[in-house]
C-alpha positions as CSV (number, residue, x, y, z in Angstrom):
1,X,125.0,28.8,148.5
2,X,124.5,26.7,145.3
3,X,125.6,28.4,142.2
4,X,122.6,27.8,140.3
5,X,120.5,29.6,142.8
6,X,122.9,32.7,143.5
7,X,122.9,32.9,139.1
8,X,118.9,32.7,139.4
9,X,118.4,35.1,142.5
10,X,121.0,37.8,140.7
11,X,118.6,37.3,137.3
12,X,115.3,38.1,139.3
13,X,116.5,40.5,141.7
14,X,117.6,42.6,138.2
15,X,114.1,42.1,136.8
16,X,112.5,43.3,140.5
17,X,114.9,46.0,140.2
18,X,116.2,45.6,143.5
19,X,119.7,44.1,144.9
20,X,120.8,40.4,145.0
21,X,120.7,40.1,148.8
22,X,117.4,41.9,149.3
23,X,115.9,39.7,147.0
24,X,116.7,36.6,148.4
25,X,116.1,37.8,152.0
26,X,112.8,39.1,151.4
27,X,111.7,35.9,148.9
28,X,113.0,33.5,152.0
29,X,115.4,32.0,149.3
30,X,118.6,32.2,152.4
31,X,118.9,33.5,155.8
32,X,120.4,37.1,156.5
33,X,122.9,35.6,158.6
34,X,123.6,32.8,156.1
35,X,124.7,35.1,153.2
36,X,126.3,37.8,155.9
37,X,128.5,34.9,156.4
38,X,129.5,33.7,153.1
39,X,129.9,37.4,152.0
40,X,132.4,37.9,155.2
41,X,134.3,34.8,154.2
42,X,134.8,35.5,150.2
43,X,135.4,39.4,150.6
44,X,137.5,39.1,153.4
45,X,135.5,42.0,155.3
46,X,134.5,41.7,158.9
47,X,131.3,41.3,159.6
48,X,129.5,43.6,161.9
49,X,126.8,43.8,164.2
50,X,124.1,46.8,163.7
51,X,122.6,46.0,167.5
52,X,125.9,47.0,169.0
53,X,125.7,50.7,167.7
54,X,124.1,53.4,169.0
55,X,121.8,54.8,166.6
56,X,122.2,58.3,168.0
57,X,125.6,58.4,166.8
58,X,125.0,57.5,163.6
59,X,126.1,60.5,161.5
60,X,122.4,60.2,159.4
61,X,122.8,63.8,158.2
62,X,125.3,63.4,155.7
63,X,123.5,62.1,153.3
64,X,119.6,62.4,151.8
65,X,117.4,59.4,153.1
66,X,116.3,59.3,149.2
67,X,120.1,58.0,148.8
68,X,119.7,55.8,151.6
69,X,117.1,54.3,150.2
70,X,118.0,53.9,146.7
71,X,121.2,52.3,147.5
72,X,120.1,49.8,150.7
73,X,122.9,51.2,152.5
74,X,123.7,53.6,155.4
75,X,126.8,55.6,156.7
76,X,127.6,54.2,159.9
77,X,130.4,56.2,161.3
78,X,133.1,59.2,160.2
79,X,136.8,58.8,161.0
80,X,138.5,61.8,159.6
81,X,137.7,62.5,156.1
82,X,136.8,59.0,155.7
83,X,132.8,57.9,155.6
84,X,131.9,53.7,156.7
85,X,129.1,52.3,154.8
86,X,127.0,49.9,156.4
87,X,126.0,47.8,153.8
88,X,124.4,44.0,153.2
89,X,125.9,43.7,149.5
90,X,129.5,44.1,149.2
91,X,129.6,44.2,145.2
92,X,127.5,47.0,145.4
93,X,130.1,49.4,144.4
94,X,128.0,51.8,142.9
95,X,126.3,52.8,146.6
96,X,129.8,53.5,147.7
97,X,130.7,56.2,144.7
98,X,127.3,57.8,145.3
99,X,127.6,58.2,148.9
100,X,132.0,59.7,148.0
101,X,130.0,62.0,145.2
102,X,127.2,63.3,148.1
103,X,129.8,63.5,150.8
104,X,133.0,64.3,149.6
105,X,134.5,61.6,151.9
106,X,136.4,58.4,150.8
107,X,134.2,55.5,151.6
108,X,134.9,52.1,153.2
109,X,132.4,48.9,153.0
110,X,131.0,47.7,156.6
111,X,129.8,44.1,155.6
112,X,126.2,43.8,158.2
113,X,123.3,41.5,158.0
114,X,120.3,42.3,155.6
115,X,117.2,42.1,158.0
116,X,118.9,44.2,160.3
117,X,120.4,47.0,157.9
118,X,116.6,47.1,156.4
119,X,115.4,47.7,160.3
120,X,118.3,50.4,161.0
121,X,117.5,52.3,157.4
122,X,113.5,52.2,158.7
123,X,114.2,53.5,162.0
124,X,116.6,56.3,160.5
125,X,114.0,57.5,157.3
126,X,111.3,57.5,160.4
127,X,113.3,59.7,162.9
128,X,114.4,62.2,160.3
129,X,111.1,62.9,159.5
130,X,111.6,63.8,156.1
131,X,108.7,64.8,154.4
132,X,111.3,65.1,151.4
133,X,109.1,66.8,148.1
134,X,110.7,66.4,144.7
135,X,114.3,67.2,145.1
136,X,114.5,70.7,143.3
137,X,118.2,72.3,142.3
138,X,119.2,75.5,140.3
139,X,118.7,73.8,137.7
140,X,114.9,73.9,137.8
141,X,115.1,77.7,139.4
142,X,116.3,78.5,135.7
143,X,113.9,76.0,134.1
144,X,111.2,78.2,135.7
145,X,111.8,81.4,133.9
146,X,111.6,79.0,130.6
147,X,108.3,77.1,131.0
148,X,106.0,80.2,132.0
149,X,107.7,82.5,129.1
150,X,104.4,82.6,127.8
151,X,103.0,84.0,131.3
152,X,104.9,87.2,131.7
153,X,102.6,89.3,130.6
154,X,99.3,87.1,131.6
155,X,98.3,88.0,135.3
156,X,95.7,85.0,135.4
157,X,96.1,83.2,138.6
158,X,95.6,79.8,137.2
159,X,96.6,77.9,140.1
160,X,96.8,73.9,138.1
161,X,98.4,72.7,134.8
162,X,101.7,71.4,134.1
163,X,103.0,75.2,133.8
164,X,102.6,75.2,137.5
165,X,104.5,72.2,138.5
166,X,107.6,73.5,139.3
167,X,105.6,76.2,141.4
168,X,104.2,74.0,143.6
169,X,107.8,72.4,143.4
170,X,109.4,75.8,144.2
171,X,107.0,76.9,146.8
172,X,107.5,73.5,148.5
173,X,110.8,73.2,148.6
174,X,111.5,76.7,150.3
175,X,108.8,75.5,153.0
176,X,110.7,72.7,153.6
177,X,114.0,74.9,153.9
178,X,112.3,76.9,156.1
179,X,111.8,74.4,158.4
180,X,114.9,73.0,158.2
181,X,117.1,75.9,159.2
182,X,114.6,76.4,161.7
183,X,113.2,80.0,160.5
184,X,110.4,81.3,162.1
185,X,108.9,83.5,159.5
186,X,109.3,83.9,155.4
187,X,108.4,86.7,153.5
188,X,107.4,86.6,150.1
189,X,108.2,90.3,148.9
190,X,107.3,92.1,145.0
191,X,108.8,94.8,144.0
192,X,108.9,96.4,140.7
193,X,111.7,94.7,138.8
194,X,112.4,91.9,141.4
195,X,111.1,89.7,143.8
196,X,112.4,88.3,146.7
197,X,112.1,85.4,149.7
198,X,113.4,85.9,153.0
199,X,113.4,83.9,155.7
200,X,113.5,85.0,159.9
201,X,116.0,82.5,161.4
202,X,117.1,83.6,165.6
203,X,115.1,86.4,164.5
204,X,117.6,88.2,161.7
205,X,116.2,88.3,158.4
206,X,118.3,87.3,155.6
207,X,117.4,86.9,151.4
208,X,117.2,82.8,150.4
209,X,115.6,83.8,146.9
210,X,114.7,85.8,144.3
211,X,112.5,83.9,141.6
212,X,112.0,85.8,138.4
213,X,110.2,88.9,138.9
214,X,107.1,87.7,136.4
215,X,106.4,84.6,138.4
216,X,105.4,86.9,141.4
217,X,101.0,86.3,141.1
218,X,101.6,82.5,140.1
219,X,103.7,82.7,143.5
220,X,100.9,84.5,145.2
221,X,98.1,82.2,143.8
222,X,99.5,79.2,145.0
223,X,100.2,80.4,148.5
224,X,96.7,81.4,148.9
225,X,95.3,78.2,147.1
226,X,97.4,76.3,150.0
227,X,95.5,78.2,152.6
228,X,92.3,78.1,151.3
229,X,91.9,82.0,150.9
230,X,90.6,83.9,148.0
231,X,92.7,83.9,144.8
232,X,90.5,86.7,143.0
233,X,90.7,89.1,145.9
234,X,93.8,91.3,145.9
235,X,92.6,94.2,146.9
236,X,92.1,93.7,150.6
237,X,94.4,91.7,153.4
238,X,93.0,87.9,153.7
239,X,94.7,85.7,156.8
240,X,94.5,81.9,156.2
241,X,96.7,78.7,157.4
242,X,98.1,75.9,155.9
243,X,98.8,72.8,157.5
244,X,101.7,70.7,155.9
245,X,102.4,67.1,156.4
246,X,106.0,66.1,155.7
247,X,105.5,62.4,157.2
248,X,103.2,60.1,158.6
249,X,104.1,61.0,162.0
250,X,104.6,65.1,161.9
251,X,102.9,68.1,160.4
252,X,103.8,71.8,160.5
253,X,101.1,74.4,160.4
254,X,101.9,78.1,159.3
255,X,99.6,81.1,159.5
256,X,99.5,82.6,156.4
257,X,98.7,87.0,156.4
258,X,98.5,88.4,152.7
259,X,99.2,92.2,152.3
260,X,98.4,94.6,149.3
261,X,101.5,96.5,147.6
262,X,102.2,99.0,145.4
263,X,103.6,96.1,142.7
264,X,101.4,92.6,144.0
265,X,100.7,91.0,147.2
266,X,103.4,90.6,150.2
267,X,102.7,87.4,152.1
268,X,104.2,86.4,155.2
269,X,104.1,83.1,156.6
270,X,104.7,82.2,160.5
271,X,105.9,78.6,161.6
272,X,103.7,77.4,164.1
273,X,105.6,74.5,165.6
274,X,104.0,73.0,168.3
275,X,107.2,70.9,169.7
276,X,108.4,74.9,170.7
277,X,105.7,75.0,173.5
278,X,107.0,71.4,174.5
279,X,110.4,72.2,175.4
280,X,110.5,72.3,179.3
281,X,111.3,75.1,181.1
282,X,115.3,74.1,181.5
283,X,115.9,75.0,177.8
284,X,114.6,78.5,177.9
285,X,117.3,80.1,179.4
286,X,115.9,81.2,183.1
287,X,118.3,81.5,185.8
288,X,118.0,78.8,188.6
289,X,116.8,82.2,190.9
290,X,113.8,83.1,187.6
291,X,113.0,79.0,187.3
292,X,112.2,79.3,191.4
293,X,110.2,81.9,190.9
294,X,108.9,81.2,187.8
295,X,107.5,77.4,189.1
296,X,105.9,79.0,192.6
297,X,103.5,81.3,190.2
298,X,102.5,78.7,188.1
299,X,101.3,76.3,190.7
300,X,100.3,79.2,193.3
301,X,96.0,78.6,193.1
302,X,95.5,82.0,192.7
303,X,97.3,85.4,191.3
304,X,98.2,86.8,188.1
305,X,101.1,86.4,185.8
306,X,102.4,88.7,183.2
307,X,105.0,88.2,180.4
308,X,106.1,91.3,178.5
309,X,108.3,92.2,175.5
310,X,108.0,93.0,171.9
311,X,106.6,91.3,169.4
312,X,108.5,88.0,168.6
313,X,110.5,87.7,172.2
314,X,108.9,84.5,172.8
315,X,106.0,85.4,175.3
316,X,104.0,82.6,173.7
317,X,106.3,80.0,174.3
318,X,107.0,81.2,177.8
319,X,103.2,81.2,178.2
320,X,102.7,77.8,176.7
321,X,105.6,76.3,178.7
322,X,104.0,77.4,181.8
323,X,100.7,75.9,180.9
324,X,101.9,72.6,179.8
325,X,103.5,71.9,183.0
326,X,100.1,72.7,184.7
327,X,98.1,71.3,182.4
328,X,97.0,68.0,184.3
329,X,93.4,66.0,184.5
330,X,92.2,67.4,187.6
331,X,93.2,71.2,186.0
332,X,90.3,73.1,183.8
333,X,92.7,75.4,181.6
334,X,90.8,77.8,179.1
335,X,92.6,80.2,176.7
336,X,91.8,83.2,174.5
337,X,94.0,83.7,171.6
338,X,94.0,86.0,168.8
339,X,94.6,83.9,166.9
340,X,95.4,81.0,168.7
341,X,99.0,79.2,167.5
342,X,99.7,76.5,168.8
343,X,97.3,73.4,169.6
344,X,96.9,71.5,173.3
345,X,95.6,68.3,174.2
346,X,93.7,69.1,177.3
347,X,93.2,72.8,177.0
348,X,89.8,74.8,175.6
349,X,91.4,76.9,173.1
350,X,89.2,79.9,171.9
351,X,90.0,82.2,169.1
352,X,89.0,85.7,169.4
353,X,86.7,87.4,166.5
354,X,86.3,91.0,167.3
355,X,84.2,91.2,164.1
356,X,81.7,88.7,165.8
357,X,81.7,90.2,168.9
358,X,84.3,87.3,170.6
359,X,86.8,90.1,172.2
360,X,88.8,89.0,175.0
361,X,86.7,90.5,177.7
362,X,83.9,88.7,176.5
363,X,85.8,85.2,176.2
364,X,87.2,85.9,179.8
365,X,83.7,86.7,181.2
366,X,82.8,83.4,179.4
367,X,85.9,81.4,180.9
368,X,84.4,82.5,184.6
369,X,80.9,81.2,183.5
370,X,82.8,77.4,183.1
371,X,84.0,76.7,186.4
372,X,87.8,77.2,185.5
373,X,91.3,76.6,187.3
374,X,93.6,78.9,184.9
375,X,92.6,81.3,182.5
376,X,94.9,82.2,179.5
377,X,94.8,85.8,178.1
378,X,96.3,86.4,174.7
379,X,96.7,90.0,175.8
380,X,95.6,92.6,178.0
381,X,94.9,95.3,175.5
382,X,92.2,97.4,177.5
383,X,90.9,98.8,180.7
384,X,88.0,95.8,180.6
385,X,89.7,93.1,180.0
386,X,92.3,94.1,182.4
387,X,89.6,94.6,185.3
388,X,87.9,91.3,184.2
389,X,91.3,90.1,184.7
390,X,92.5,91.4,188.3
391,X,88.8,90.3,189.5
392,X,89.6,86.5,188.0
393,X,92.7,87.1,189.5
394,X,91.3,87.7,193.1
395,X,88.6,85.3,193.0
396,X,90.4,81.8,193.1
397,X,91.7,81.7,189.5
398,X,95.3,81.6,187.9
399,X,95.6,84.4,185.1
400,X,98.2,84.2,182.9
401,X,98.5,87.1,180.0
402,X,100.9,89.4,178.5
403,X,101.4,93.3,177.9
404,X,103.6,95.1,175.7
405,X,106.0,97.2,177.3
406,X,109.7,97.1,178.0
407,X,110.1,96.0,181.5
408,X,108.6,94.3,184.3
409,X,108.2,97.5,186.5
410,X,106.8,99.6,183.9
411,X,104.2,97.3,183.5
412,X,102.8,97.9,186.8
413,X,102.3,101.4,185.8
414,X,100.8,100.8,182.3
415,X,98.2,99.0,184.1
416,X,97.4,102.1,186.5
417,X,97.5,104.0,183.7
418,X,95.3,102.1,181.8
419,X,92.6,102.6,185.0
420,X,92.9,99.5,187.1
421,X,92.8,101.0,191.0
422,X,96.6,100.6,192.0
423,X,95.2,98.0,195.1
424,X,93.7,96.1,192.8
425,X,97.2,95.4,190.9
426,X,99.0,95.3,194.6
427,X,97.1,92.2,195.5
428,X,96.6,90.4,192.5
429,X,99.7,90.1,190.3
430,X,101.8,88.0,191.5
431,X,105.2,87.7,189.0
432,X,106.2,89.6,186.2
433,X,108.3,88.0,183.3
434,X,109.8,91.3,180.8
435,X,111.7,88.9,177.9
436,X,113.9,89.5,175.2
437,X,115.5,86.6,172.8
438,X,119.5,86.9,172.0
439,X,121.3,84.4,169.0
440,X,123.0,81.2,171.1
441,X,126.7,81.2,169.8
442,X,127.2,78.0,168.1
443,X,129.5,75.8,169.6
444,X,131.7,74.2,167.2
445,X,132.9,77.8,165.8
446,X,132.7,80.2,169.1
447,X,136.2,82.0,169.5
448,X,137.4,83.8,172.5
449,X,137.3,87.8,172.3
450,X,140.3,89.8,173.4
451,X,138.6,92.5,175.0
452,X,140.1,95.8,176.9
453,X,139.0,96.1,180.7
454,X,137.4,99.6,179.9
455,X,135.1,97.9,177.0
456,X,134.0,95.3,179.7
457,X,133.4,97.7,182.3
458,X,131.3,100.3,179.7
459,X,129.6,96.9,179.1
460,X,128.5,97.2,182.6
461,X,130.6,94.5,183.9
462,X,131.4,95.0,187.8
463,X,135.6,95.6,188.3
464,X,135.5,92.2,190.8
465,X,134.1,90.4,187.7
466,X,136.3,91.0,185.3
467,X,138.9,88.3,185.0
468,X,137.1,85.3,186.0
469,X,135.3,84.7,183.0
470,X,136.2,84.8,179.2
471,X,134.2,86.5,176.8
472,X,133.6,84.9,173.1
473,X,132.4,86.2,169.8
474,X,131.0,84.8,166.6
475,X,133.0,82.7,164.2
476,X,131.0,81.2,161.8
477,X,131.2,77.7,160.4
478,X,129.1,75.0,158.2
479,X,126.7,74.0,160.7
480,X,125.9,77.8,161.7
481,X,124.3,81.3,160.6
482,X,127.2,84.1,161.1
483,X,128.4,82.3,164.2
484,X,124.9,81.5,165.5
485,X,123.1,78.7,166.1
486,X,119.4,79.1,168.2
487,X,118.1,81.6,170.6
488,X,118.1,82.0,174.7
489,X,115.8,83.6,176.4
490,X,117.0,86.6,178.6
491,X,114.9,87.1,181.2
492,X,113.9,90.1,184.3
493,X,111.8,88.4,186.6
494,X,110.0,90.5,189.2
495,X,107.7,88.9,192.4
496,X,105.5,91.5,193.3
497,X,106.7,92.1,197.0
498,X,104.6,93.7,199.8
499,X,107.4,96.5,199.5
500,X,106.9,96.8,195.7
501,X,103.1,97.0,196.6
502,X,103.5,99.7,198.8
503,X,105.3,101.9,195.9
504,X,102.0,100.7,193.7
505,X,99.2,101.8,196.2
506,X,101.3,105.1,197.1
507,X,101.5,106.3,193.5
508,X,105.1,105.7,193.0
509,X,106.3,105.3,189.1
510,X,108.4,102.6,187.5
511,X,111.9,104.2,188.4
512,X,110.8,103.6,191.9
513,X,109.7,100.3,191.2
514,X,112.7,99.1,189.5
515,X,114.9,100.9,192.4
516,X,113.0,98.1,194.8
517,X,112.8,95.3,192.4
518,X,117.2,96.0,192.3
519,X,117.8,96.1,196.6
520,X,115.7,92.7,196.4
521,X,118.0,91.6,194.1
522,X,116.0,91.3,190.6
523,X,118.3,91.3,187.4
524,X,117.1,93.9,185.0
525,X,117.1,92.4,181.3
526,X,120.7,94.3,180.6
527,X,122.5,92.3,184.1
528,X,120.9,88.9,182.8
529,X,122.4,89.3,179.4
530,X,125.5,89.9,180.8
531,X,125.3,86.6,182.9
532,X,124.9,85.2,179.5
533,X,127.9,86.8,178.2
534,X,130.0,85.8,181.6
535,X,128.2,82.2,180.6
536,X,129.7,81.7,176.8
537,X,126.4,81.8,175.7
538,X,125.8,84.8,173.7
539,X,128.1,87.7,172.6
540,X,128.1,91.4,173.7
541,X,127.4,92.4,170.2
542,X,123.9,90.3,170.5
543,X,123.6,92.0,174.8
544,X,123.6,95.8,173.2
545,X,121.5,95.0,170.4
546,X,118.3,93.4,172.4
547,X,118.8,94.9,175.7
548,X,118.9,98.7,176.1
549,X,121.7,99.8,178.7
């Protein structure tokens, strides 16, 4: 490369504020390849090639795609406590002592072409999805106290201003948090001299916040401003959503439910992320035995099927799962939600507005009007829309709905009880799903539990079983919460037999029902936890305290 070019390039590329080599790539002054080369031969590094590495492997999360970007440079690989740099510019010294200062790792130079590192820095900023807001620090937390000192006694709900900016900043970055550790709910909570944030993550709820107590309404205002409800009504509870876009390729919407309190409004704020009702069935923790069953339901013509559990044990994504895998062309699939969480391609979503006179009885009796395949029931809440339900049920038409009660033969009897005529249930439900969600232990920190014999076999371990498998408890590391990482899905799932039938049509209660469902070999909830314990996948702390033995 001529000197008096490389001395020009350096001068301009300074003026663009960029580097030398990205500068003369982009401007077509040299090839990539050209000044790869020459680099290779004066810095004696090796030059190497970014198409021969897997870009899954490439550890991406130890560092912020801001600093990727900034510096034109990306960490290719960690041996040890030592980070490589994949980088076009080997004088760029100052992109190695960032990346040493972010990761605390000693970093080496990987000497690789231009056009190709710009490619591989693309393709990572793209799959991270980063919808990265301005980057916010304790530093600003304090600085919030400072720049509304002149607010704590003012309970205006001005919601714009440069007052607010590090608001919005705050309130963006713990959405972003949020998302990132995977919670599933935050609460925004006032009390009298404090206020605090909590988020829901594998459904424990743990404090991430606790802005200064006078910020509480400017908190409040800009939550509601985001979903579009009412700022001057406090008085009453207002529901809203907000739909947030943290790239060009993936949003996030959360369903926003405002409360009245003795000292301001409590707001809680549910994730709805519709890649959870995309998962496939093989992630959610059914046994091969529940997945059989679970599949000849689904595609079964005709027949109900009923998932139970408290709220938040994942009936919606069990629902949802079931529905995507039968939601095809030739398929008419119509659902009533209340409200509806998730959004299909190819299925007539409906929300139910008992205020309007939209109940769920009335959007089923609609859904039989539209000449439809499956039928979706948010719940079965009362004696008519159960009936409406059994008659789809019998008629041609795949029902899917849930119920709230404990297990899968008790909810055989809530129906009778609720008035549907015991034949009626014994020929039109089909399988019954009861579900419960238990913390996954993380894998890098799980540690095996010396247990006695006795504790196993209080557990409700068998004596044959004990022995053949090892139990493990939580540890808790970097990449974890207490030792956990996710949930599984613990399942009882219950085909309504011609014998189990029988027990419905001759009055028999749910003790008798559950004494069939365990001669034909059904699991109750407590036996599949354990086969999760036997498993490695969960601990018998988390078995006792979502399963009642």
């Amino acid at each position: 490369m001529p000197e008096p070019l490389a001395v020009d390039a350096t001068e301009k590329a300074k003026k663009a504020k960029q580097n030398t080599v990205s500068y003369m790539v982009e401007n077509a002054l040299v090839d990539a390849i050209v000044i790869a080369n020459a680099a290779s031969s004066e810095f004696g590094l090796p030059l190497f090639d970014l198409d021969a590495i897997d870009f899954e492997q490439i550890p991406v999360d130890q560092v912020s795609e801001k600093l990727i970007s900034k510096n034109n440079a990306i960490p290719l690989f960690k041996r040890g406590k030592r980070l490589y740099v994949a980088m076009s510019d080997p004088t760029n010294l100052m992109a190695l002592d960032e990346f040493k200062f972010h990761t605390g790792l000693m970093t080496e130079a990987v000497l690789v072409e231009e056009t190709k590192l710009k490619k591989m820095i693309s393709k990572v900023i793209d799959e991270k999805e980063s919808g990265s807001l301005d980057e916010f620090d304790d530093a600003d937390l304090e600085n919030l106290d400072l720049e509304t000192e002149s607010d704590k006694e003012d309970d205006s709900d001005g919601d714009s201003g440069a007052d607010d900016a590090p608001i919005v900043r705050f309130v963006n970055k713990l959405l972003l948090d949020a998302i990132k550790k995977g919670a599933s709910d935050l609460h925004f909570e006032p009390y009298e001299k404090r206020y605090r944030v909590r988020f829901r993550i594998d459904g424990m709820l743990s404090e991430v916040a606790g802005p200064p107590v006078n910020l509480a309404t400017k908190i409040s205002a800009r939550l509601k401003v985001m979903s579009k409800l009412d700022i001057s009504e406090k008085r009453v509870p207002q529901d809203g959503r907000i739909k947030l876009k943290i790239s060009k390729n993936k949003s996030i919407d959360f369903r926003v439910s405002t409360l009245p309190t003795l000292f301001g409004e409590k707001i809680v704020m549910r994730i709805l992320d519709s890649s959870s009702a995309q998962l496939g069935i093989d992630v959610l923790g059914y046994e091969d035995e529940q997945k059989s069953l679970f599949m000849d339901a689904i595609h079964k013509p005709q027949g109900m099927v009923l998932v139970t559990g408290p709220t938040g044990s994942g009936k919606t994504v069990s629902l949802y799962t079931a529905v995507n895998i039968i939601n095809k062309p030739e398929t008419n699939i119509s659902t009533a939600e209340d409200p509806v969480e998730i959004n299909l391609e190819g299925v007539n979503q409906v929300n139910v507005n008992i205020k309007a006179g939209l109940t769920f009885a009335a959007a089923l009796r609609a859904f039989l009007r539209q000449d439809p395949d499956v039928v979706l029931v948010g719940e079965i809440r009362d004696l008519e829309t159960a009936e409406i339900a059994v008659k789809a049920a019998q008629t041609g038409h795949l029902v899917l709905s849930t119920l709230h009660t404990n297990s899968a033969p008790e909810t055989l009897t809530r129906m009778v009880n609720m008035g549907v005529a015991p034949f009626n249930l014994a020929t039109s439900v089909n399988l019954i799903i009861a579900q419960r969600l238990a913390r996954r232990l993380c894998g890098n920190c799980k540690q095996e539990a010396k247990l006695p014999e006795q504790a196993l076999l209080d557990a409700g371990f068998k004596q044959e079983e004990i022995g053949s498998f090892k139990v493990f408890e939580a540890s808790g590391c970097d990449s974890c919460t207490n030792g956990y990482k996710g949930r599984v899905g613990i399942y009882q799932v219950m085909k309504v037999s011609e014998e189990i039938g029988r027990i419905i049509m001759s009055g028999g209660n749910a003790i008798d029902i559950a004494d069939q469902a365990r001669k034909e070999g059904v699991n109750d909830l407590h036996r599949s936890a354990l086969l999760k314990v036997k498993q490695g996948v969960t601990t018998l702390e988390e078995v006792n305290r979502v399963t009642q033995h």
